[in-house]
């Protein structure tokens, strides 16, 4: 019985996580779904994103042969891809039912991708998962084959990262640095992170061919047991491999760090008045205030917008009492006393900005908008009254910055993978004016208004995926690209004279400060930190650039850096035995897709039919001498029609039922369905003082809606 209940629990959770609606519990009945078909794929999408669907179809057909070759797969069935922009969710997922759901139209993820675009990046990753499901399938149905094989999540995600992506600062390198310093690299929670480095280390040590041997191994039952296959083809256990990997990561990252500058080398280090800080801003001319985005403690799940105000009067009082107590012996410096006030909480964006006049705060917040879609929008708080105002509605807007006169903000808004800059008057937030007019697959991040108000600098990622600093002249309506590094350049900070910009660059795989002269375009590196440091803003009290450091200690540290400083840059020398894993590439890498002509220009779409796209989601069947348990589920690829059935039998009687869930939002605007039960749901009814009871069964048809 316990096994049956566990299996039922696993499958029910599996079934109810198959649709895009499961992420926000909204059905979006306003969307009309369509289908286009290529040689090897069915592409399903809703109205408004046809061009993205065509781009995705070309990408899928181009990378399919390489994905198969990487794992030694000779044939691959027709696959289904679902594209949606109903919510602003930077994710995708693949299922063993041979379909993947992908959220398109992203902006800020461009910082992470180096020379790639979101659609190609996420589609290749999720299709590799589908290839994995096919190369590891057996006669045992899903999820029973998965429960038997027990391949760890790090292996599944690491394969997709290794075969389709490049090692890069965000998500991978920075995460490892943090956990190595915390002595917790073996406790990385996201299997994408440690999975990538583990598979890199594995293939560098054992080769790609060993990966293929493990994936195609079958035991005497013709099933894949991951631990047995791993041991057979490597000669070591998974546990021993993970310990070897842990030592390798610690050796590499500590060795790298020892040859880089320390925070104390590059400037004066301070601690912010809150432990977990992910973004902050100074108030110009007022050192007694800081606005921060972070968590108040390690148990907090969302983020808080915190105003910190320094209590200088209390500091003076303590200083005076200490001075009197020590009889005029000058005491040590009194530690700053801060009062923290939570102004807002929830899905708060990390790029918060205080207006130059110190009266307002502008930030982005994640929440429900038109048609209950989850999107980012710009919000404002008036500090004196603490009044809150939502400045944009359903704009997918973020990355706001202030004009020097505090009367306007500029922000980024995007639609169908095209981002542009817009401005909005704080006094009249009705009219939104367009600043830029980009088209195509373009993303903009971290804009900053120049001190004279005539220009805006920002990070720009165009079709090639490379993000550089661009300066846009508001009068001429022209932009000038002022950095050219292959890694991401973003977070520009203007110098007061307006002739230079200090920015964050991922050059050499680590966020560091660089400064560029916007007239000559000559740049210099200001820091060569081994951990990470990000530009935040100009500190007028110290004529320095303030940076936020890696949060690996018991306080959130910031550092003030001389903008004229020149970093001490030397070649890093490491024993290849400990460093070669970082340069490992697949034997069959994903080709440069731009070099392969598109085979699809246009395709005729047809109305989506759920009846034609029903897939087997999973089956659990457990027979033994005492009885039989069966639980099975089917659903369409959008996850909006789900059918399930379950049966118990003691070989004499049969108990069970079946059900249907409709997640289309039609005709009642929410979820509805029905269940039929036979002798499985019951209630104990006590009928006397001795607590004797009778069992009442609830059989028949149940209708529900919510």
XYZ file of C-alpha atoms in Angstrom:
706
model
C 0.000 0.000 0.000
C 2.817 2.421 0.837
C 4.432 1.802 -2.538
C 1.106 2.411 -4.214
C 0.548 5.714 -2.444
C 4.074 6.910 -3.216
C 3.664 6.027 -6.874
C 0.284 7.736 -6.998
C 1.767 10.852 -5.422
C 4.644 10.944 -7.923
C 2.421 10.565 -10.944
C -0.188 13.075 -9.805
C 2.560 15.662 -9.361
C 3.941 14.721 -12.757
C 0.573 15.110 -14.465
C -0.237 18.483 -12.968
C 3.056 20.038 -14.059
C 2.810 19.385 -17.785
C 1.336 22.696 -18.961
C 2.682 26.238 -19.092
C -0.309 27.282 -16.995
C 1.083 25.378 -14.003
C 3.664 28.130 -13.378
C 1.114 30.832 -12.582
C -2.183 28.907 -12.381
C -3.741 30.982 -15.174
C -5.298 29.449 -18.303
C -5.260 32.468 -20.679
C -8.450 31.696 -22.635
C -7.851 34.838 -24.734
C -5.080 33.083 -26.689
C -5.719 31.329 -29.994
C -3.332 28.435 -30.630
C -1.935 27.371 -34.005
C 0.343 24.662 -35.400
C 2.973 24.594 -38.142
C 4.739 21.418 -39.239
C 8.284 20.876 -40.462
C 9.975 17.678 -41.558
C 10.729 16.568 -37.990
C 8.758 18.850 -35.666
C 5.284 20.044 -34.800
C 5.495 23.669 -33.656
C 2.579 24.932 -31.555
C 2.229 28.623 -30.706
C -0.396 31.215 -29.908
C -1.315 34.324 -31.868
C 1.234 37.132 -31.998
C 4.436 35.057 -32.151
C 4.328 33.455 -35.623
C 7.737 34.889 -36.593
C 9.309 33.482 -33.429
C 7.769 30.094 -34.228
C 9.351 30.173 -37.713
C 12.735 31.105 -36.219
C 12.376 28.279 -33.719
C 11.482 25.814 -36.466
C 14.671 26.678 -38.369
C 16.808 26.366 -35.241
C 15.281 22.997 -34.340
C 15.876 21.502 -37.788
C 19.467 22.796 -37.893
C 20.560 21.389 -34.528
C 18.657 18.074 -34.632
C 21.374 16.065 -36.490
C 24.100 17.227 -34.082
C 22.031 16.450 -30.985
C 21.488 12.901 -32.236
C 25.133 12.385 -33.174
C 26.331 13.574 -29.770
C 24.630 10.676 -27.958
C 24.884 8.005 -30.655
C 21.188 8.055 -31.566
C 20.412 6.692 -35.047
C 16.743 7.641 -35.252
C 14.475 10.091 -33.481
C 10.718 10.290 -33.533
C 8.799 13.427 -34.415
C 8.933 15.964 -31.583
C 6.554 18.713 -30.463
C 7.642 22.229 -29.469
C 5.325 24.682 -27.727
C 6.243 28.380 -27.780
C 4.469 30.837 -25.501
C 4.891 34.418 -24.357
C 1.799 34.415 -22.150
C 4.032 35.090 -19.132
C 7.452 36.677 -18.708
C 9.171 33.531 -17.463
C 12.800 32.838 -18.364
C 12.494 29.095 -18.573
C 11.484 26.034 -20.508
C 10.906 22.389 -19.703
C 10.947 19.084 -21.529
C 8.887 15.977 -20.849
C 9.324 12.286 -21.530
C 6.160 12.588 -23.644
C 8.419 14.025 -26.371
C 7.430 17.656 -26.181
C 8.953 20.796 -24.749
C 7.359 24.055 -23.575
C 9.418 27.235 -23.976
C 8.709 30.798 -22.876
C 9.988 33.232 -25.494
C 10.506 37.015 -25.499
C 13.123 37.573 -22.776
C 15.355 40.585 -22.139
C 17.667 40.503 -19.107
C 18.885 36.973 -19.856
C 20.991 38.523 -22.638
C 23.577 39.387 -19.958
C 24.200 35.693 -19.388
C 24.420 34.413 -22.948
C 27.708 35.946 -24.256
C 27.336 35.332 -28.029
C 23.985 33.585 -28.131
C 20.297 34.436 -28.135
C 17.595 33.218 -25.775
C 15.580 31.281 -28.360
C 18.551 29.307 -29.682
C 19.949 28.843 -26.179
C 16.833 27.477 -24.480
C 15.551 25.507 -27.485
C 18.830 23.621 -27.921
C 18.916 22.864 -24.190
C 15.367 21.506 -24.025
C 15.676 19.512 -27.252
C 18.752 17.824 -25.806
C 16.553 16.721 -22.903
C 14.134 15.153 -25.395
C 17.056 13.390 -27.074
C 18.145 12.154 -23.629
C 14.673 10.720 -22.953
C 14.824 8.879 -26.271
C 18.342 7.484 -25.945
C 17.634 6.188 -22.418
C 14.133 4.807 -23.032
C 13.380 1.129 -22.559
C 10.414 -1.224 -22.505
C 9.465 0.104 -19.058
C 7.183 3.166 -19.320
C 7.905 6.566 -17.838
C 8.232 7.322 -14.931
C 8.982 3.732 -13.920
C 12.096 3.638 -16.098
C 13.305 6.849 -14.444
C 12.692 5.483 -10.960
C 14.622 2.352 -11.896
C 17.496 4.137 -13.647
C 17.906 6.888 -11.044
C 20.120 9.126 -13.131
C 20.960 12.127 -10.918
C 19.603 15.521 -11.912
C 23.117 16.920 -12.231
C 23.811 14.375 -14.966
C 20.605 15.128 -16.885
C 21.022 18.905 -16.723
C 24.792 18.736 -17.104
C 24.448 16.829 -20.373
C 22.201 19.535 -21.808
C 24.593 22.270 -20.664
C 27.664 20.478 -22.005
C 26.248 19.590 -25.407
C 24.479 22.887 -26.145
C 26.070 25.712 -24.125
C 29.347 27.387 -23.193
C 30.815 27.878 -19.748
C 30.087 31.474 -18.793
C 30.214 33.779 -15.752
C 26.549 33.872 -14.815
C 24.920 30.694 -13.552
C 28.151 28.697 -13.728
C 31.465 30.375 -12.899
C 30.165 32.836 -10.299
C 28.097 30.146 -8.596
C 31.138 27.887 -8.264
C 33.289 30.697 -6.873
C 30.662 31.461 -4.258
C 30.279 27.847 -3.147
C 34.014 27.136 -3.160
C 34.548 30.091 -0.817
C 31.662 28.897 1.369
C 33.070 25.344 1.365
C 29.756 24.154 -0.047
C 30.543 23.322 -3.668
C 29.176 19.830 -3.027
C 25.882 21.411 -1.917
C 25.068 23.470 -5.022
C 21.282 23.305 -5.263
C 20.815 24.062 -8.955
C 21.721 20.909 -10.937
C 22.428 23.064 -14.002
C 25.419 24.617 -12.220
C 27.277 21.672 -10.753
C 25.961 19.456 -13.548
C 27.842 21.430 -16.191
C 31.178 21.361 -14.366
C 30.750 17.682 -13.485
C 30.123 16.701 -17.101
C 33.001 18.929 -18.261
C 35.285 17.238 -15.744
C 33.887 13.812 -16.665
C 34.450 14.189 -20.408
C 37.887 15.723 -19.890
C 38.810 12.686 -17.802
C 36.951 9.842 -19.526
C 36.021 11.220 -22.954
C 32.747 11.782 -24.804
C 32.660 8.157 -25.918
C 32.248 7.052 -22.289
C 29.178 9.266 -21.986
C 27.681 7.527 -25.011
C 28.480 4.112 -23.549
C 26.704 4.969 -20.289
C 23.632 6.361 -22.055
C 23.292 3.271 -24.247
C 24.102 0.688 -21.567
C 21.393 -1.807 -20.600
C 21.512 -4.453 -17.866
C 20.209 -8.029 -18.006
C 16.645 -6.698 -17.711
C 17.266 -4.494 -20.773
C 17.008 -1.420 -18.538
C 19.385 1.457 -17.808
C 20.688 1.522 -14.247
C 22.772 4.683 -14.089
C 24.989 3.771 -11.140
C 25.835 0.343 -12.570
C 26.488 1.737 -16.040
C 28.659 4.503 -14.585
C 30.742 2.055 -12.575
C 31.137 -0.380 -15.473
C 32.383 2.191 -17.987
C 34.510 4.374 -15.671
C 35.778 1.877 -13.111
C 34.716 4.103 -10.197
C 31.481 4.758 -8.344
C 29.372 7.881 -8.745
C 30.165 8.780 -5.129
C 33.917 8.602 -5.756
C 33.554 10.675 -8.915
C 31.667 13.393 -7.054
C 34.419 13.532 -4.422
C 37.103 13.765 -7.127
C 35.120 16.560 -8.770
C 34.794 18.457 -5.472
C 38.556 18.433 -4.980
C 39.109 19.470 -8.590
C 36.799 22.489 -8.274
C 38.346 23.638 -5.002
C 41.872 23.331 -6.371
C 41.054 25.171 -9.584
C 39.113 28.090 -8.126
C 41.417 28.659 -5.150
C 44.400 28.469 -7.496
C 42.793 31.037 -9.779
C 41.847 33.313 -6.891
C 45.377 33.311 -5.471
C 46.673 34.979 -8.643
C 44.106 37.767 -8.723
C 43.624 41.019 -6.844
C 41.812 41.020 -3.503
C 39.035 43.470 -2.642
C 41.321 45.374 -0.275
C 43.784 45.799 -3.145
C 41.341 47.700 -5.326
C 39.731 50.103 -2.854
C 38.152 50.698 0.526
C 35.694 47.991 1.563
C 32.510 48.663 3.546
C 29.578 46.590 4.739
C 25.984 47.439 3.920
C 23.470 47.469 6.798
C 21.771 44.266 5.610
C 23.210 40.778 5.134
C 21.621 39.653 1.865
C 21.746 42.513 -0.656
C 21.362 42.036 -4.424
C 21.135 45.662 -5.512
C 21.323 49.135 -3.964
C 21.724 52.824 -4.719
C 23.109 55.888 -2.974
C 21.220 59.105 -2.397
C 23.147 61.908 -4.075
C 24.559 64.258 -1.442
C 23.103 62.302 1.494
C 25.288 59.591 3.016
C 22.717 58.841 5.722
C 20.385 56.978 3.344
C 20.678 53.840 1.232
C 17.981 52.062 -0.751
C 18.510 48.294 -1.010
C 16.933 45.196 -2.540
C 17.514 41.968 -0.666
C 16.401 39.543 1.993
C 16.098 40.371 5.678
C 17.152 36.842 6.638
C 18.054 33.546 4.997
C 14.511 32.200 5.479
C 12.860 34.891 3.349
C 11.695 33.542 -0.016
C 10.865 36.805 -1.798
C 12.791 40.099 -1.887
C 12.283 43.298 0.085
C 12.802 46.923 -0.891
C 14.513 48.423 2.151
C 15.216 52.053 3.026
C 18.143 52.322 5.441
C 18.455 55.602 7.359
C 21.467 56.221 9.550
C 20.734 57.334 13.127
C 23.579 59.830 13.565
C 22.057 61.379 16.692
C 22.130 58.042 18.478
C 25.704 57.472 17.309
C 26.720 60.846 18.791
C 24.953 59.998 22.039
C 26.827 56.696 22.336
C 30.101 58.420 21.469
C 29.510 61.054 24.149
C 28.723 58.468 26.828
C 31.776 56.430 25.872
C 33.945 59.536 26.039
C 32.642 60.401 29.521
C 33.102 56.847 30.734
C 36.714 56.689 29.571
C 37.523 60.111 31.036
C 38.319 62.020 27.891
C 40.278 59.173 26.288
C 39.255 59.269 22.652
C 37.183 56.110 22.006
C 37.306 54.000 18.900
C 35.064 54.869 15.983
C 31.399 54.188 16.725
C 29.829 51.588 14.478
C 27.096 53.100 12.246
C 23.539 52.585 13.473
C 20.942 52.047 10.764
C 17.162 51.962 10.928
C 15.677 49.697 8.265
C 12.202 50.229 6.810
C 10.567 47.847 4.346
C 8.916 49.876 1.582
C 7.744 46.974 -0.595
C 8.197 43.243 -1.008
C 7.583 40.456 -3.517
C 9.211 40.062 -6.918
C 11.418 43.149 -6.669
C 13.950 43.863 -9.422
C 17.559 44.274 -8.332
C 18.165 47.548 -10.201
C 16.633 50.096 -7.832
C 17.352 53.806 -8.373
C 17.019 56.855 -6.105
C 16.162 60.119 -7.863
C 18.951 62.750 -7.901
C 16.808 65.086 -5.766
C 16.337 62.281 -3.214
C 12.537 62.421 -3.260
C 11.583 59.240 -5.117
C 12.536 55.631 -5.661
C 11.950 53.818 -8.948
C 12.185 50.051 -9.357
C 10.707 47.132 -11.270
C 8.310 44.604 -9.806
C 7.025 41.250 -11.016
C 3.307 40.611 -10.848
C 0.009 40.075 -12.603
C -0.934 42.388 -15.444
C -3.298 42.274 -18.429
C -5.060 38.910 -18.802
C -3.398 37.868 -15.537
C -0.034 37.462 -17.265
C 3.047 37.552 -15.058
C 5.245 40.434 -16.232
C 7.650 43.100 -15.004
C 6.531 46.728 -14.689
C 7.963 49.973 -13.306
C 6.894 51.228 -9.860
C 7.628 54.419 -7.926
C 7.621 55.296 -4.230
C 7.441 58.890 -2.991
C 9.707 58.807 0.064
C 8.106 61.492 2.200
C 4.559 60.129 1.979
C 5.552 56.510 1.187
C 2.879 56.557 -1.526
C 3.306 53.865 -4.184
C 2.492 54.302 -7.843
C 2.601 51.827 -10.714
C 4.050 53.747 -13.654
C 3.660 51.137 -16.403
C 1.047 48.479 -17.024
C 1.675 45.265 -18.980
C 4.776 46.746 -20.641
C 7.311 44.059 -19.722
C 9.300 46.992 -18.413
C 12.405 47.088 -16.226
C 15.874 48.673 -15.900
C 14.605 52.175 -15.055
C 16.972 55.136 -14.592
C 16.534 58.828 -13.710
C 17.124 61.953 -15.746
C 19.518 64.406 -14.011
C 16.648 66.791 -13.169
C 14.609 63.971 -11.534
C 11.618 64.769 -13.752
C 11.788 61.774 -16.095
C 12.745 58.144 -16.114
C 13.998 56.020 -18.975
C 13.228 52.314 -18.983
C 13.428 49.208 -21.158
C 10.322 47.573 -22.587
C 10.268 44.567 -24.898
C 7.849 42.700 -27.140
C 8.440 39.600 -29.260
C 12.183 39.598 -28.488
C 12.677 43.263 -29.446
C 13.645 45.709 -26.695
C 13.589 49.495 -26.868
C 14.130 52.452 -24.569
C 11.207 54.630 -23.522
C 10.852 57.726 -21.352
C 8.111 58.756 -18.969
C 7.443 62.018 -17.143
C 6.957 61.541 -13.405
C 4.559 64.474 -13.256
C 2.428 63.032 -16.062
C 2.898 59.286 -16.272
C 0.229 58.836 -18.937
C 2.277 59.564 -22.063
C 5.168 57.203 -22.769
C 7.630 58.367 -25.424
C 9.836 56.115 -27.513
C 13.580 56.835 -27.421
C 15.055 54.067 -29.585
C 13.556 52.244 -32.544
C 15.336 48.905 -32.758
C 13.892 45.943 -34.638
C 14.775 42.264 -34.725
C 16.228 40.185 -31.906
C 17.617 43.024 -29.743
C 17.964 43.358 -25.972
C 18.799 46.404 -23.824
C 19.901 46.413 -20.171
C 21.017 48.795 -17.409
C 20.550 52.254 -19.002
C 22.147 55.304 -17.351
C 21.402 58.965 -18.126
C 24.411 61.253 -18.700
C 25.044 64.118 -16.218
C 24.110 66.766 -18.818
C 20.889 64.942 -19.748
C 21.797 64.689 -23.433
C 22.755 61.022 -23.680
C 21.849 57.590 -22.329
C 24.338 54.727 -22.092
C 23.219 51.102 -21.933
C 24.212 47.526 -22.647
C 23.013 46.415 -26.092
C 22.832 42.877 -27.484
C 22.005 42.721 -31.182
C 21.558 39.735 -33.502
C 25.050 38.297 -32.890
C 24.381 38.080 -29.140
C 27.426 40.132 -28.113
C 26.550 42.752 -25.480
C 28.454 46.048 -25.615
C 28.080 49.546 -24.187
C 26.244 51.941 -26.499
C 25.760 55.701 -26.023
C 22.547 57.131 -27.497
C 22.426 60.861 -28.315
C 18.913 62.074 -27.479
C 19.078 65.101 -29.798
C 20.562 63.389 -32.836
C 18.687 60.117 -32.263
C 21.938 58.277 -32.976
C 23.806 55.579 -31.091
C 27.551 54.958 -30.872
C 29.041 51.638 -29.812
C 31.962 52.313 -27.467
C 33.051 48.812 -26.334
C 33.832 45.736 -28.413
C 34.782 42.932 -26.018
C 33.427 39.468 -26.840
C 32.123 39.107 -23.290
C 29.188 41.072 -21.870
C 29.690 44.791 -21.109
C 26.905 46.461 -19.121
C 26.034 48.517 -15.993
C 27.538 51.831 -17.258
C 28.294 54.559 -14.689
C 28.910 58.077 -15.999
C 31.763 60.188 -14.653
C 30.611 63.670 -13.531
C 32.229 65.417 -16.522
C 30.401 63.108 -18.932
C 33.546 62.178 -20.870
C 34.094 58.691 -19.438
C 32.047 55.672 -18.433
C 33.015 52.935 -16.008
C 31.200 49.666 -16.622
C 31.134 45.995 -15.687
C 32.761 43.613 -18.146
C 32.806 39.822 -18.110
C 36.170 39.782 -19.848
C 38.255 36.787 -18.702
C 35.070 35.206 -17.273
C 34.868 37.507 -14.223
C 32.823 40.705 -13.632
C 35.349 43.528 -13.211
C 35.517 47.314 -13.631
C 36.604 48.823 -16.938
C 36.605 52.499 -17.962
C 36.207 53.858 -21.488
C 36.649 57.361 -22.889
C 33.522 57.926 -24.975
C 35.342 60.269 -27.365
C 38.456 58.187 -28.087
C 36.894 54.776 -27.222
C 40.118 53.875 -25.435
C 39.461 51.616 -22.456
C 41.396 50.470 -19.407
C 40.814 47.774 -16.818
C 40.386 49.115 -13.282
C 40.135 45.874 -11.318
C 41.312 42.287 -11.721
C 39.314 40.601 -8.977
C 39.179 36.818 -8.939
C 35.704 36.678 -7.368
C 33.406 39.352 -8.858
C 32.636 43.066 -8.529
C 29.782 44.930 -10.246
C 29.504 48.673 -10.900
C 26.672 50.392 -9.013
C 27.104 54.166 -9.140
C 29.246 57.236 -8.644
C 30.048 58.032 -5.022
C 30.136 61.839 -4.964
C 31.512 61.999 -1.421
C 34.611 60.024 -2.371
C 34.874 60.747 -6.116
C 34.881 57.005 -6.626
C 32.907 54.274 -8.337
C 31.038 52.046 -5.901
C 30.857 48.339 -6.607
C 28.948 45.408 -5.131
C 31.022 42.328 -4.313
C 30.325 38.607 -4.314
C 28.090 37.803 -1.330
C 30.240 35.047 0.132
C 30.748 36.415 3.668
C 28.506 37.279 6.603
C 27.798 40.789 5.305
C 27.025 42.469 1.992
C 30.252 44.241 1.056
C 30.756 47.215 -1.209
C 33.997 48.757 -2.384
C 34.851 52.297 -3.514
C 37.301 52.290 -6.407
C 39.353 55.104 -7.902
C 38.064 55.451 -11.501
C 41.624 56.232 -12.638
C 43.039 53.075 -11.106
C 44.835 50.627 -13.424
C 44.487 46.948 -12.561
C 47.401 44.615 -12.007
C 46.802 42.098 -14.810
C 49.052 39.058 -15.165
C 48.706 35.800 -17.054
C 47.183 33.076 -14.889
C 49.363 29.979 -14.593
C 47.657 26.749 -13.508
C 48.622 23.110 -13.813
C 46.612 21.774 -16.800
C 45.774 18.707 -14.724
C 43.492 20.942 -12.651
C 42.384 23.430 -15.307
C 41.915 21.537 -18.590
C 38.266 20.719 -17.785
C 37.370 24.382 -18.328
C 38.381 24.225 -21.992
C 36.694 20.909 -22.788
C 34.275 21.018 -25.712
C 31.994 18.301 -27.122
C 33.396 16.131 -29.885
C 30.388 17.263 -31.926
C 29.567 20.853 -30.899
C 26.469 22.741 -32.004
C 27.498 24.467 -35.257
C 27.300 28.184 -35.915
C 23.672 28.344 -36.998
C 24.171 31.617 -38.868
C 26.433 29.741 -41.283
C 23.607 27.320 -42.143
C 20.932 28.741 -44.475
C 17.378 28.767 -43.170
C 15.310 26.069 -44.832
C 11.977 27.547 -43.751
C 10.822 30.985 -44.821
C 7.113 30.657 -44.238
C 4.694 27.871 -43.387
C 0.938 27.711 -43.473
C -0.451 27.358 -39.987
C -3.511 25.420 -38.942
C -5.737 25.683 -35.907
C -4.366 23.735 -32.980
C -6.258 20.498 -32.328
C -5.810 18.898 -28.940
C -7.318 15.640 -30.207
C -4.420 15.255 -32.667
C -1.794 15.971 -30.034
C -2.605 13.632 -27.158
C 0.524 12.150 -25.571
C 1.163 9.459 -22.999
C 2.366 11.322 -19.903
C 3.136 8.398 -17.659
C 2.163 5.021 -16.268
C 2.812 3.352 -12.939
C 1.780 -0.307 -12.693
C 2.724 -2.439 -9.691
C 1.442 -6.020 -9.611
C 2.266 -8.399 -6.763
C 0.718 -11.383 -4.968
C -1.569 -9.149 -2.882
C -3.030 -7.163 -5.718
C -2.519 -4.659 -8.487
C -1.982 -0.913 -8.653
C -2.263 1.060 -11.891
C -2.096 4.784 -12.512
C -1.874 6.287 -15.981
C -2.217 9.712 -17.548
C -2.543 11.223 -21.002
C -2.657 14.847 -22.061
C -2.288 17.172 -24.991
C 1.040 18.912 -25.527
C -0.155 22.297 -24.263
C -1.229 20.674 -20.991
C -4.754 22.019 -21.306
C -6.528 18.654 -21.522
C -5.420 15.962 -19.077
C -6.933 12.503 -18.640
C -6.003 10.184 -15.788
C -7.124 6.824 -14.468
C -6.234 4.744 -11.449
C -7.114 1.203 -10.376
C -6.591 -0.840 -7.211
C -7.350 -4.543 -7.070
C -6.876 -7.256 -4.453
C -7.459 -9.827 -7.213
C -11.066 -10.200 -6.041
C -12.527 -6.717 -6.334
C -11.611 -3.727 -8.434
C -11.524 -0.180 -7.065
C -10.616 2.930 -8.970
C -11.731 5.801 -11.099
C -10.846 8.187 -13.852
C -10.791 11.937 -14.323
C -10.469 14.817 -16.746
C -9.020 18.310 -16.230
C -9.753 21.168 -18.641
C -7.259 24.048 -18.415
C -8.352 26.013 -21.487
C -10.235 28.631 -19.487
C -13.312 27.919 -21.564
C -16.211 28.245 -21.149
C -16.117 29.379 -17.500
C -12.842 31.320 -17.421
C -10.929 28.951 -15.152
C -10.297 25.263 -14.568
C -12.983 22.614 -14.608
C -13.302 18.869 -14.908
C -14.801 15.728 -13.504
C -13.799 12.593 -11.601
C -15.549 9.247 -11.357
C -14.895 7.093 -8.267
C -15.681 3.484 -7.408
C -15.014 2.310 -3.847
C -11.831 4.308 -3.241
C -12.929 7.506 -1.470
C -14.560 7.017 1.896
C -15.116 8.619 5.281
C -15.264 7.112 8.752
C -18.482 8.048 10.568
C -18.533 7.520 14.369
C -21.949 6.445 15.655
C -21.502 5.927 19.455
C -19.463 6.974 22.489
C -17.091 4.036 22.030
C -15.911 5.640 18.795
C -17.180 2.753 16.743
C -17.579 3.796 13.155
C -19.012 2.865 9.829
C -17.347 3.477 6.478
C -19.264 5.538 3.968
C -18.059 5.348 0.361
C -18.444 8.213 -2.069
C -19.060 6.674 -5.462
C -20.173 8.236 -8.686
C -19.429 11.389 -10.638
C -17.822 14.527 -9.190
C -17.852 17.831 -11.086
C -15.483 20.626 -10.103
C -14.421 24.077 -11.213
C -12.196 26.828 -9.880
